[in-house]
Every structure is written in structure tokens, then in C-alpha cells.
Amino acid sequence: MSSASQILERDTELARIAEALDSATAGHGRVLVIEGLAGIGKTRLVREARELARARGFGRLQAAGDDTETAMAWGVVRQMVERSVSRYSGDVRRAILDGPAGAALQALDVAPESSATDAEVARTLHALWWVAIDLSSTRPLLITVDDAQWSDQPSLRFLGYLARRVADLPIALVVSTRPPTGATGPLTDLTVSPYVERLLPETLSATAVAAFHTPEGVVPCPDVVTAMHAACGGNPFLTGALLDELVSAGHDVSNPVTAAAIGGLGPATISRAMLSRLSPEALALAGAAAVLGVDASPWLARRVAQVDEERLEPAVADLVRANVVLGGADGLTFVHPVIREATVAALGSLTVAGMHARAAVELRARHAPATQLAVHLLVAPVGTLPDAADLLSEAARFSLAAGDREVAADCLARALLERPGDLVVRERLGATLLRAGRPAEARPHLLEAAEAETDPRRRAEMQAAAASATLATAGAEAAVAELVSVLDRWPPLDHEPARLTLEAALGVTRQFVPSQRPLSLEHLSRFEQLRGDTAQERTLLALLAQRARHENQPHTRVADYGLRALGDGALFDDCARGDGLVPWTLAMMAAITADAVVEARHELDRARARIVRGGSPVDYAMAANAAQVLAWRLGDVVATDTESEAVLAAVALEPLTPEVLSLRTTAAQFACYVAMERRDLAAAKAALAGVDSGTQGIRVIPLIWLHEVRARVSLAEDDPHAALGHLATLQRETQAVGIDPAGLAWRLPAAIACSRLGRDDEARAHLAAQVDRARAWGSPTELGEALRVAARFDPDPDARAQRLDEVVLVLAGSPDRLEHAKALADQAESWRAQGRRTESRELLAEAADLARACGARALETRISGALAALGDRPRRTTRAGSESLTASERRVATLAVVGRSNRDIAHELFVSPKTVENHLGRVYTKLGIGSRRELAGALAP
């Protein structure tokens, strides 16, 4: 084909590609998206990137999108892996499959009967990310994807996932694409991602066009160059194609007269003109190749095109001469996608549909997989294959397993056309449309299938799904009304256990309607005797535990609900197979805050082991979220700090969703508590600012809790007016959603703020109300804290000491060592005021040990001051160097001490090995050591 001898006017793009490769060599990954119209030279730039990477010793993975394979889930990812494996055989091949390449293929082999949830797809993406890490562990890696506009959706999601995490990996990711056509979707998200650098190749100048020549080396004269530039607009591919067309038509491009022949040609006519000289057999063969896809077999294309066997070889030769395909026994590959698209357009839709039908018949006879057949059956006439409905349903299962619900919905919709009376297909189509975010289309299918279903369990599931569609289209109140109406027509639970599915759906849906919250607790309380034997029972118990906690029912009851919901790991397994760990988190929060800390620790350890084996960053953050609440409940400031940092690190690169925002907000809340215990107001305010800057208008319940934290910060800044303002906002918002747990304890800072403003009656009223709520809740932690703060307001020293004696006794039964230490310190100071110096000294020593064990530095300082006032010098037991470590650095160092490799630590903490390496580097510097061998000694007290 006519072209220039070298790549033209792409110096800027080539320089940026080289910079990206050099950056990856240094361990700082980069992502380049080459975006432009067809023919602008994107593929050439991708090819140049591969050559530059080869010269630098990079490992290379490559793939290309194809519009006949967009329905084949993970097709592009499989291309990358399988191409790297296909070059080898024997022992070498087996060794490769035992490593990262085999791990990648295994990660994609999701059971086809599974309908993958977003949570399950996230786990697959994370597994593939680890494959990329391992593949780049010995040398830098270049990953290229050409024509990404035709990539399958799961593969595009992986590219986006990798793009967000490539910065500290020795990986360069180069993706070429035409401008995305949709406002949303994984390709659009990739091209506008802040982690991506876009290259936008411009059209060639007339000077560049003058460098083109024919295959024989003939250079067009200036007049022809000017006409070519005007006709093709500087598009490199069209320029070469036009030059070929002129030569084929017998024009002398070195003669200025030829410029006149170009006047009637333009981008839309060049490819058509090229195809117009093809023989009918060659054009049909080209059409069949276009229908069959990349590297189409010429013999299969002959049968699809209905070309006589003796005409095959001349037709292929005709296509090669015309620069339409690169032909051969290995397959027919189009010179450029523009020609392929022009070929399909030249044949017309009816002819193309007939070719797809013949392709389906031929491939079925060759036992092709359902996913490959579905590509053709979606376009072919109805009735092309007698078992088309079954094949399309099977293809839908594979797509659902990869999380590609749009393709699955297309396959099921077509299967329903093939077999209109199939209620199973109709139900699956409704469920798939609902998961694909098309609830209005889903609802009628679900209701029609439910109406005809005779199995009570399946009918309940369909009606619950239909209510979910109503929730999405008409709102929560309409969904609640629908579920109540359906339940009115169902037999009682003792006659029909399947009713529980609808009851669980009603329980969940009522959480979205503030006016329904009183009814919600009444409704859920009917199920308080459930044992938690089924997933529906566990869901209802988790909701009941959350509701009872928020409404301040006795903590022993809440703990019982929570533990029955958890079911010794059963709820976690339910959630891992479902839409995520939110129900598990609700049950864990109930159990932890209700002091079932031993059982919660066991549950957390089990969950974390499962997540490390095959979880996602959000899964890990969910577990760390529960762990930080547990750590705070135990009064462990250091562990709380560690877990809150772990949550924020895990979700730092995740797209913002209500679930992710809830995790970030809760982590910020506990980070503030830690900062306040350390008297570090700057850190507390920074944590709050981090949430404020990233909500994007999403509202979640945990945002309400931050008003209490803001009030405490305002009190620390001696601004009681601001504190009361924050607490008034909190009170309004909690009343609106029917939430007022004793554990929130907002009345305590309110009492302090009122007292500072001289409003003592209000302060006493807040304290009395909090003590009452704490007594109703019944946990010694909340009661002890309320009594301790109330004792500080007693003006009589003897009465205050007596009240603090009660506080210490109450908190002796609490798991919260920090609150116990504070009570001991308060009691010791009250005894010192009474002249009981020896007893005070003993109590302060006990409080100091507890504070030190908790990592409560500010409390340690306060106790040290009290001891100094008694003439004692407290012993310092922690090295200054180790005190300077952040929570994350300390966790990494601790794991390194017990012999974990950087990779093992990264895998366990859901970070990259580079992050672990950076943490250890900072640890060595802070501790003044030079290697891992010295860590144990440096960290020891």
C-alpha cells in the first residue's frame, strides 16, 4: 500500500510514548490513550510503542478490539494472556501456565451458571491486577490495546482498574481508540480519567503528504499533493488509499493533470471506489471475512460467502492486490478497519444478516462455543438455528459471569424472540435488565414470569426483584406499597416459608423511607425469634440488629440479633456470593458496639482470611472498617489508627459510590477520634476536609456522625457556639432518620459546650438524658463514659470522688481500656484533691499502664503531669524512633519482622509491592537502621 517511508509529524506523540516507557522503567507506571478518528494513525503509534519497548527490553502484552468480539467477555484480556502463552510449548508452556499467565486465565474462568455481582467482578479485577504485578516483577511491561472502541466491556473495566493503579508499577499501558460515543461507560471513563494522559494525533500537513509515495517509489507532484491533502483532510490512511486508487485507475501521480481527477473524491468515496473494482466473488469473500472477524479462515469465509471453491484463490488474490486484506492460509485480515466497515456498508444490511446466518450454521457444525455463535445469532434472522434460544441463553450465562449485563440482556432478549413462551428466559431477562440498570424494562418481564411461576420460592424472588425495579423507577414509597400489597396475598410464614424472601425485601426497602421507620422496627420485630438458618433469615436479623442499635434497645438484645445474623461466618458467605458485604457490616457493627467483642474478633479473623484469598479492595476496606470499630471499642488507639488508614488506602482509587463514601466517612470519623486522643487538631481537621472535598453530592448515614466529631473539634478550639451549631444539625438529621443510639453520645459534648457558655441547666439536662439512654442501652462502656463526664460537673469534691468510684467499678466490666484509663485518671486526681496521695499515685500508675497499652499519648502526658505533681518521674518505655512511625508503617514493619516478603505483605494489605517497599524505606530511615534484619531490635520496647 502507498505510504510514507517513515512516520510523519508524530514527534510529540513518540516523545511522550518514550517518556512513558522510561518512566515505567524507573518504576513509575504511565497510561497513554491515543484517541482519534479512523485512519489518523493510532495503530501505527501503537506499533511504534511496541518497537520502542522491545528495544528497551520490556515484556510485551498486546491485544486488539474487534467489533465481532465485543460480546465475548474478557476477549481482549484473554488475547493478551493467550498470545504470550501461544509462543511456547512443552515444559516451558507448562511453567508459564503455572505462573501469572495461568493465574490470569484462572481468574477469568468464572462458573458460567453464576450471575456475577459487582462485588464478584471487583474481585476478578483485583486478581488480574495481581497478575499484572507479577508479570512486571522481573522486567518492565508494556500493555497495548488497539481499537479499544471494539473491546468487550469486562476487559475495558480491567483497563480502567489498572489505569488507576499503575502509578507505582513498572508498567506502561497504551490504548488506542476512536472517540467514545457514549457519555458514560468504561471506555469513556478511561479516556477522561485523571490517571490517563491523552494523545490526540492531528491531521497531516501538506508538507507531510508530499512525503507519500507509491509502492514503486513514485512521489506525487505538488499539484497532486495539494489536491490529495484537500480531499483527505490530512488523514494518513485515506491519503495512502487515495494514492493507491489513483495508481489503480491508471493516473500518473507525478503529472499535475492528475490533480483534476481527485476533485470528485473524498474520504467517503475512496474506500467505495477501491471496492467497486473487486469481482463479485472477492467482494462477497471480503464481506464474509468482515462478518467472521479477526483472522477469518479463507475456507470458512468461502462457505459463508457462497463462493465456489475454484474461485477462492483468485478472489483472495484480488483482495490482496486491491490492498483490502492481508491474505494467506493463516487468515484474512483487513488492511484497515475503515476498509472493513466500507465492505459491510457496500453489502447492505440484508446481505450481511444472511452472512451472519450462514456463519452461525457453519460454526455450529464445527461445535463453536455459544459466545462465538451469539455474535452471529444476534444479527441473523430469527430461526437460523433450531436451538438458537438455548445457545443465546448459554452465551448470556457467560456474559453474566463476567459482569457484562448489557450483552447478556441482548442475548436473552433475542432468545425470547426465538422462543417467546419461555418463562425461564423471560425471568432471566428481567433480572438481567434490572442488574444492567434498566429497571423500567425489567419490571414487566419479572411480573409476567412471576404470575406464571408455580414454585413459591422462585415466585417470591421474582416479585421481590420487581419491587426493586419499582424502587428504582418510582421510589421507595411505591416499592414499599407494592411489597405490602403482594404480602397481603401470600399465606402466613408458618404455611409458606418462601414468604420470608418478600419480608426481607420489605425490611430492606423500608430503610429508604423515613416515614416508614417506625413501621420498620415493628415489622422487623416479628422476626426476632429467627435462628438465622437461611440467607433471608440472616438478612432480616442483620436489619433488626441495626435498627435496634439505632433505636437504643438493650445492648444484650442487639448483640444477640447481630450474632445470630452473622451465623458463625454464614452471613459473610451469603454476602460474598451476593452484592457485597454491607449486611455483614451491619451485623458486625451491632455485635461490636454491643460488646460481643470476642465473637466479633473471631468473625473478623475468619472474614479477613477469606478476603486475602480472593477479595477486592472494597472487601478489604469493609473488614478494616469493622476492625477499626472493634479496635476503638477495645480502646486501642494505635490499632484504630492502623485500621482507619487501611480503609482509606484501600478505597483511595475506587470510584465514588455510596458504599465507598460510607467507608471513607467512617474511617475519617475514627481517624478524628485518634487525632483528638493525641491532641492533634490539624490531623482531625485534615481528615474532615478529606471527606468534605469528595462527597460529590452523595448522602449517606455516616456523614451524620461527623457532626459530633466537628463539635468535639470546635470544643478543642474553645468555640462552644460552633460546637452547639454542629450538634443542632446532628440532632435534626438523626431525628429525620429515626436514629439516636447511646453510642453516638452527642449530648456529652453538648453539655460541655453549654457549661462553657454558662448554661448550666441545659448542661445538666443533656447529661441526665445521656445517662438515661446509657442505662437503657446497658453497656458499661456508654454508661461509664456518661457517668464519668457527669462527675466532672459535680462541684463537691467528695461527691465527685464518690461518683468516680462508681464509674471505675462500672468500667471494670467494659472492654474499653481507654475509657477505663480515663476514669482511673479522673479518680486519682479526685483522691489527690482529698489528700489521698499514696492511693492516687497507685491509681495513676495503673492508669498510665493502660494508657500506654492503648497508645493514648495525650492521656499518658496528662497522667505524667499528675505523677510529677506527686513527685514521681514516669518511666518512658517506647523508643522515640518507633513513635514516629505512622500506623501503616508500623503494620508493614511488624509483618516484615515475622518474615513476610514484600509481595506477601502487599497481598495481605491490598496495596502494591512498591507501596510496601516505600513504607519500609521510610521505616529504616526513621529507626536509623539499614536492613530488615535490624527491624526486630529497633521495634522492641
mmCIF file of C-alpha atoms in Angstrom, residues 250-494:
data_model
loop_
_atom_site.group_PDB
_atom_site.id
_atom_site.type_symbol
_atom_site.label_atom_id
_atom_site.label_comp_id
_atom_site.label_asym_id
_atom_site.label_seq_id
_atom_site.Cartn_x
_atom_site.Cartn_y
_atom_site.Cartn_z
ATOM 1 C CA GLY A 250 -4.125 4.449 -14.348
ATOM 2 C CA HIS A 251 -3.322 8.012 -13.304
ATOM 3 C CA ASP A 252 0.228 9.315 -13.282
ATOM 4 C CA VAL A 253 0.607 10.955 -9.868
ATOM 5 C CA SER A 254 3.722 12.775 -10.966
ATOM 6 C CA ASN A 255 1.648 14.613 -13.610
ATOM 7 C CA PRO A 256 -0.162 17.807 -12.472
ATOM 8 C CA VAL A 257 -3.104 16.851 -14.715
ATOM 9 C CA THR A 258 -3.970 14.078 -12.267
ATOM 10 C CA ALA A 259 -4.977 16.692 -9.695
ATOM 11 C CA ALA A 260 -8.202 17.245 -11.615
ATOM 12 C CA ALA A 261 -9.153 13.576 -11.186
ATOM 13 C CA ILE A 262 -9.045 13.975 -7.422
ATOM 14 C CA GLY A 263 -11.667 16.707 -7.313
ATOM 15 C CA GLY A 264 -14.604 14.282 -7.054
ATOM 16 C CA LEU A 265 -13.050 12.082 -4.392
ATOM 17 C CA GLY A 266 -13.268 12.471 -0.659
ATOM 18 C CA PRO A 267 -12.995 10.365 2.475
ATOM 19 C CA ALA A 268 -16.410 8.766 1.995
ATOM 20 C CA THR A 269 -15.790 7.684 -1.592
ATOM 21 C CA ILE A 270 -12.201 6.419 -1.506
ATOM 22 C CA SER A 271 -12.952 3.072 0.108
ATOM 23 C CA ARG A 272 -16.042 2.587 -2.030
ATOM 24 C CA ALA A 273 -14.029 3.288 -5.136
ATOM 25 C CA MET A 274 -11.451 0.743 -4.008
ATOM 26 C CA LEU A 275 -14.159 -1.890 -3.518
ATOM 27 C CA SER A 276 -16.008 -1.082 -6.748
ATOM 28 C CA ARG A 277 -13.302 -2.735 -8.878
ATOM 29 C CA LEU A 278 -13.465 -6.004 -6.961
ATOM 30 C CA SER A 279 -15.008 -9.042 -8.567
ATOM 31 C CA PRO A 280 -18.362 -10.141 -7.069
ATOM 32 C CA GLU A 281 -16.638 -13.178 -5.532
ATOM 33 C CA ALA A 282 -13.909 -11.036 -3.973
ATOM 34 C CA LEU A 283 -16.429 -8.562 -2.535
ATOM 35 C CA ALA A 284 -18.537 -11.399 -1.092
ATOM 36 C CA LEU A 285 -15.419 -13.006 0.363
ATOM 37 C CA ALA A 286 -14.420 -9.686 1.931
ATOM 38 C CA GLY A 287 -17.899 -9.379 3.418
ATOM 39 C CA ALA A 288 -17.689 -12.859 4.889
ATOM 40 C CA ALA A 289 -14.288 -12.037 6.376
ATOM 41 C CA ALA A 290 -15.757 -8.879 7.899
ATOM 42 C CA VAL A 291 -18.622 -10.880 9.406
ATOM 43 C CA LEU A 292 -16.354 -13.608 10.775
ATOM 44 C CA GLY A 293 -13.889 -11.244 12.413
ATOM 45 C CA VAL A 294 -10.148 -11.149 13.027
ATOM 46 C CA ASP A 295 -8.021 -13.610 11.034
ATOM 47 C CA ALA A 296 -11.038 -15.208 9.382
ATOM 48 C CA SER A 297 -10.287 -18.566 7.809
ATOM 49 C CA PRO A 298 -10.424 -18.183 3.982
ATOM 50 C CA TRP A 299 -12.106 -21.596 3.673
ATOM 51 C CA LEU A 300 -14.795 -20.752 6.213
ATOM 52 C CA ALA A 301 -15.223 -17.328 4.602
ATOM 53 C CA ARG A 302 -15.717 -19.070 1.220
ATOM 54 C CA ARG A 303 -18.626 -21.108 2.596
ATOM 55 C CA VAL A 304 -20.199 -18.082 4.277
ATOM 56 C CA ALA A 305 -19.781 -16.013 1.091
ATOM 57 C CA GLN A 306 -21.057 -18.900 -1.067
ATOM 58 C CA VAL A 307 -18.049 -18.638 -3.367
ATOM 59 C CA ASP A 308 -17.164 -21.653 -5.461
ATOM 60 C CA GLU A 309 -14.062 -23.466 -4.280
ATOM 61 C CA GLU A 310 -12.208 -22.895 -7.545
ATOM 62 C CA ARG A 311 -12.848 -19.140 -7.258
ATOM 63 C CA LEU A 312 -11.397 -18.871 -3.733
ATOM 64 C CA GLU A 313 -7.759 -18.407 -4.635
ATOM 65 C CA PRO A 314 -8.392 -15.796 -7.378
ATOM 66 C CA ALA A 315 -10.748 -13.908 -5.052
ATOM 67 C CA VAL A 316 -8.145 -13.811 -2.272
ATOM 68 C CA ALA A 317 -5.522 -12.650 -4.768
ATOM 69 C CA ASP A 318 -7.908 -9.938 -5.978
ATOM 70 C CA LEU A 319 -8.380 -8.681 -2.380
ATOM 71 C CA VAL A 320 -4.645 -8.667 -1.683
ATOM 72 C CA ARG A 321 -3.873 -6.770 -4.915
ATOM 73 C CA ALA A 322 -6.502 -4.181 -4.065
ATOM 74 C CA ASN A 323 -4.973 -3.676 -0.595
ATOM 75 C CA VAL A 324 -8.213 -4.781 1.061
ATOM 76 C CA VAL A 325 -6.797 -7.700 3.048
ATOM 77 C CA LEU A 326 -3.513 -9.200 4.053
ATOM 78 C CA GLY A 327 -4.258 -12.707 2.872
ATOM 79 C CA GLY A 328 -2.889 -16.150 3.374
ATOM 80 C CA ALA A 329 -3.596 -19.573 4.758
ATOM 81 C CA ASP A 330 -3.496 -18.213 8.315
ATOM 82 C CA GLY A 331 -6.492 -15.972 7.749
ATOM 83 C CA LEU A 332 -7.894 -12.893 6.052
ATOM 84 C CA THR A 333 -7.015 -9.704 7.922
ATOM 85 C CA PHE A 334 -8.227 -6.341 6.697
ATOM 86 C CA VAL A 335 -5.564 -3.774 5.923
ATOM 87 C CA HIS A 336 -7.530 -1.246 7.959
ATOM 88 C CA PRO A 337 -10.831 -1.140 9.871
ATOM 89 C CA VAL A 338 -12.047 1.628 7.545
ATOM 90 C CA ILE A 339 -11.983 -0.800 4.618
ATOM 91 C CA ARG A 340 -13.733 -3.453 6.652
ATOM 92 C CA GLU A 341 -16.517 -1.045 7.601
ATOM 93 C CA ALA A 342 -16.831 0.098 3.996
ATOM 94 C CA THR A 343 -17.110 -3.545 2.909
ATOM 95 C CA VAL A 344 -20.002 -4.194 5.275
ATOM 96 C CA ALA A 345 -21.718 -0.985 4.173
ATOM 97 C CA ALA A 346 -21.309 -1.929 0.500
ATOM 98 C CA LEU A 347 -23.092 -5.249 1.009
ATOM 99 C CA GLY A 348 -26.160 -3.859 2.759
ATOM 100 C CA SER A 349 -27.884 -4.987 5.965
ATOM 101 C CA LEU A 350 -29.910 -7.854 4.471
ATOM 102 C CA THR A 351 -26.898 -9.442 2.803
ATOM 103 C CA VAL A 352 -24.868 -9.079 5.974
ATOM 104 C CA ALA A 353 -27.667 -10.670 8.048
ATOM 105 C CA GLY A 354 -27.689 -13.621 5.634
ATOM 106 C CA MET A 355 -23.931 -13.986 6.009
ATOM 107 C CA HIS A 356 -24.254 -13.986 9.786
ATOM 108 C CA ALA A 357 -26.873 -16.720 9.472
ATOM 109 C CA ARG A 358 -24.602 -18.871 7.320
ATOM 110 C CA ALA A 359 -21.701 -18.162 9.701
ATOM 111 C CA ALA A 360 -23.833 -19.395 12.599
ATOM 112 C CA VAL A 361 -24.751 -22.576 10.742
ATOM 113 C CA GLU A 362 -21.148 -23.280 9.740
ATOM 114 C CA LEU A 363 -19.757 -22.558 13.215
ATOM 115 C CA ARG A 364 -22.467 -24.654 14.883
ATOM 116 C CA ALA A 365 -21.425 -27.579 12.735
ATOM 117 C CA ARG A 366 -17.863 -27.017 13.959
ATOM 118 C CA HIS A 367 -19.064 -27.040 17.624
ATOM 119 C CA ALA A 368 -18.069 -23.424 18.206
ATOM 120 C CA PRO A 369 -18.751 -22.081 21.719
ATOM 121 C CA ALA A 370 -22.034 -20.347 22.419
ATOM 122 C CA THR A 371 -20.344 -16.986 22.907
ATOM 123 C CA GLN A 372 -18.961 -17.098 19.370
ATOM 124 C CA LEU A 373 -22.286 -18.202 17.912
ATOM 125 C CA ALA A 374 -24.184 -15.479 19.767
ATOM 126 C CA VAL A 375 -22.284 -12.783 17.864
ATOM 127 C CA HIS A 376 -23.916 -14.033 14.662
ATOM 128 C CA LEU A 377 -27.300 -15.075 16.057
ATOM 129 C CA LEU A 378 -27.892 -11.562 17.365
ATOM 130 C CA VAL A 379 -27.820 -10.286 13.781
ATOM 131 C CA ALA A 380 -29.110 -13.307 11.829
ATOM 132 C CA PRO A 381 -32.819 -13.817 11.080
ATOM 133 C CA VAL A 382 -34.960 -15.477 13.737
ATOM 134 C CA GLY A 383 -34.992 -19.257 13.293
ATOM 135 C CA THR A 384 -31.486 -19.526 11.879
ATOM 136 C CA LEU A 385 -30.709 -22.399 14.253
ATOM 137 C CA PRO A 386 -33.299 -24.638 15.915
ATOM 138 C CA ASP A 387 -31.529 -24.365 19.280
ATOM 139 C CA ALA A 388 -30.758 -20.652 18.998
ATOM 140 C CA ALA A 389 -32.628 -19.820 22.232
ATOM 141 C CA ASP A 390 -30.548 -22.313 24.201
ATOM 142 C CA LEU A 391 -27.295 -21.106 22.667
ATOM 143 C CA LEU A 392 -28.119 -17.470 23.350
ATOM 144 C CA SER A 393 -29.085 -18.304 26.927
ATOM 145 C CA GLU A 394 -25.781 -20.104 27.401
ATOM 146 C CA ALA A 395 -23.896 -17.131 25.974
ATOM 147 C CA ALA A 396 -25.817 -14.876 28.372
ATOM 148 C CA ARG A 397 -24.648 -17.008 31.290
ATOM 149 C CA PHE A 398 -21.038 -16.499 30.281
ATOM 150 C CA SER A 399 -21.555 -12.758 29.901
ATOM 151 C CA LEU A 400 -23.263 -12.535 33.277
ATOM 152 C CA ALA A 401 -20.409 -14.454 34.874
ATOM 153 C CA ALA A 402 -18.075 -11.707 33.678
ATOM 154 C CA GLY A 403 -20.459 -8.942 34.750
ATOM 155 C CA ASP A 404 -21.345 -7.886 31.177
ATOM 156 C CA ARG A 405 -25.067 -7.430 31.732
ATOM 157 C CA GLU A 406 -25.736 -5.400 28.594
ATOM 158 C CA VAL A 407 -24.545 -8.181 26.298
ATOM 159 C CA ALA A 408 -26.343 -10.751 28.452
ATOM 160 C CA ALA A 409 -29.554 -8.746 28.162
ATOM 161 C CA ASP A 410 -29.181 -8.563 24.378
ATOM 162 C CA CYS A 411 -28.678 -12.325 24.195
ATOM 163 C CA LEU A 412 -31.673 -13.065 26.413
ATOM 164 C CA ALA A 413 -33.910 -10.608 24.572
ATOM 165 C CA ARG A 414 -33.049 -12.343 21.327
ATOM 166 C CA ALA A 415 -33.554 -15.773 22.959
ATOM 167 C CA LEU A 416 -37.044 -14.637 23.955
ATOM 168 C CA LEU A 417 -37.744 -13.722 20.317
ATOM 169 C CA GLU A 418 -36.624 -17.190 19.324
ATOM 170 C CA ARG A 419 -38.856 -18.799 21.980
ATOM 171 C CA PRO A 420 -41.497 -16.275 23.149
ATOM 172 C CA GLY A 421 -43.228 -18.564 25.629
ATOM 173 C CA ASP A 422 -40.137 -19.435 27.651
ATOM 174 C CA LEU A 423 -40.836 -18.009 31.120
ATOM 175 C CA VAL A 424 -37.399 -19.006 32.413
ATOM 176 C CA VAL A 425 -35.764 -16.865 29.738
ATOM 177 C CA ARG A 426 -38.216 -14.057 30.477
ATOM 178 C CA GLU A 427 -37.397 -14.135 34.178
ATOM 179 C CA ARG A 428 -33.657 -14.172 33.492
ATOM 180 C CA LEU A 429 -34.073 -11.278 31.062
ATOM 181 C CA GLY A 430 -35.935 -9.266 33.693
ATOM 182 C CA ALA A 431 -33.313 -9.968 36.344
ATOM 183 C CA THR A 432 -30.506 -9.117 33.931
ATOM 184 C CA LEU A 433 -32.122 -5.869 32.798
ATOM 185 C CA LEU A 434 -32.516 -4.910 36.446
ATOM 186 C CA ARG A 435 -28.824 -5.522 37.114
ATOM 187 C CA ALA A 436 -27.957 -3.634 33.933
ATOM 188 C CA GLY A 437 -29.647 -0.516 35.292
ATOM 189 C CA ARG A 438 -32.734 -0.771 33.075
ATOM 190 C CA PRO A 439 -35.471 -1.262 35.701
ATOM 191 C CA ALA A 440 -38.355 0.082 33.613
ATOM 192 C CA GLU A 441 -37.717 -2.613 31.007
ATOM 193 C CA ALA A 442 -37.094 -5.263 33.654
ATOM 194 C CA ARG A 443 -40.288 -4.908 35.688
ATOM 195 C CA PRO A 444 -42.893 -6.197 33.200
ATOM 196 C CA HIS A 445 -40.775 -9.250 32.402
ATOM 197 C CA LEU A 446 -40.393 -10.057 36.098
ATOM 198 C CA LEU A 447 -44.076 -9.614 36.856
ATOM 199 C CA GLU A 448 -45.188 -11.722 33.885
ATOM 200 C CA ALA A 449 -42.797 -14.507 34.844
ATOM 201 C CA ALA A 450 -43.887 -14.339 38.493
ATOM 202 C CA GLU A 451 -47.555 -14.545 37.544
ATOM 203 C CA ALA A 452 -46.998 -17.846 35.763
ATOM 204 C CA GLU A 453 -44.500 -19.330 38.254
ATOM 205 C CA THR A 454 -45.783 -22.211 40.396
ATOM 206 C CA ASP A 455 -42.771 -22.611 42.668
ATOM 207 C CA PRO A 456 -43.360 -20.307 45.689
ATOM 208 C CA ARG A 457 -39.662 -19.639 46.276
ATOM 209 C CA ARG A 458 -38.997 -18.553 42.715
ATOM 210 C CA ARG A 459 -42.198 -16.523 42.589
ATOM 211 C CA ALA A 460 -41.164 -14.678 45.745
ATOM 212 C CA GLU A 461 -37.731 -13.945 44.303
ATOM 213 C CA MET A 462 -39.275 -12.541 41.103
ATOM 214 C CA GLN A 463 -41.767 -10.368 42.968
ATOM 215 C CA ALA A 464 -39.008 -9.068 45.218
ATOM 216 C CA ALA A 465 -36.931 -8.257 42.125
ATOM 217 C CA ALA A 466 -39.924 -6.489 40.555
ATOM 218 C CA ALA A 467 -40.202 -4.377 43.706
ATOM 219 C CA SER A 468 -36.523 -3.474 43.320
ATOM 220 C CA ALA A 469 -37.353 -2.252 39.815
ATOM 221 C CA THR A 470 -40.200 -0.207 41.261
ATOM 222 C CA LEU A 471 -37.808 1.229 43.841
ATOM 223 C CA ALA A 472 -35.515 2.403 41.037
ATOM 224 C CA THR A 473 -38.253 3.839 38.829
ATOM 225 C CA ALA A 474 -40.984 5.091 41.173
ATOM 226 C CA GLY A 475 -39.220 5.461 44.520
ATOM 227 C CA ALA A 476 -39.112 3.708 47.859
ATOM 228 C CA GLU A 477 -42.664 4.505 48.961
ATOM 229 C CA ALA A 478 -44.094 2.917 45.812
ATOM 230 C CA ALA A 479 -41.866 -0.140 46.293
ATOM 231 C CA VAL A 480 -42.979 -0.496 49.931
ATOM 232 C CA ALA A 481 -46.638 -0.242 48.893
ATOM 233 C CA GLU A 482 -46.091 -2.872 46.209
ATOM 234 C CA LEU A 483 -44.437 -5.302 48.625
ATOM 235 C CA VAL A 484 -47.121 -4.779 51.268
ATOM 236 C CA SER A 485 -49.793 -5.483 48.642
ATOM 237 C CA VAL A 486 -48.015 -8.633 47.476
ATOM 238 C CA LEU A 487 -47.551 -9.872 51.037
ATOM 239 C CA ASP A 488 -51.267 -9.349 51.753
ATOM 240 C CA ARG A 489 -51.960 -12.013 49.133
ATOM 241 C CA TRP A 490 -49.395 -14.523 50.446
ATOM 242 C CA PRO A 491 -50.068 -17.260 53.020
ATOM 243 C CA PRO A 492 -48.636 -16.723 56.523
ATOM 244 C CA LEU A 493 -44.989 -17.536 57.126
ATOM 245 C CA ASP A 494 -45.730 -20.743 59.042
#
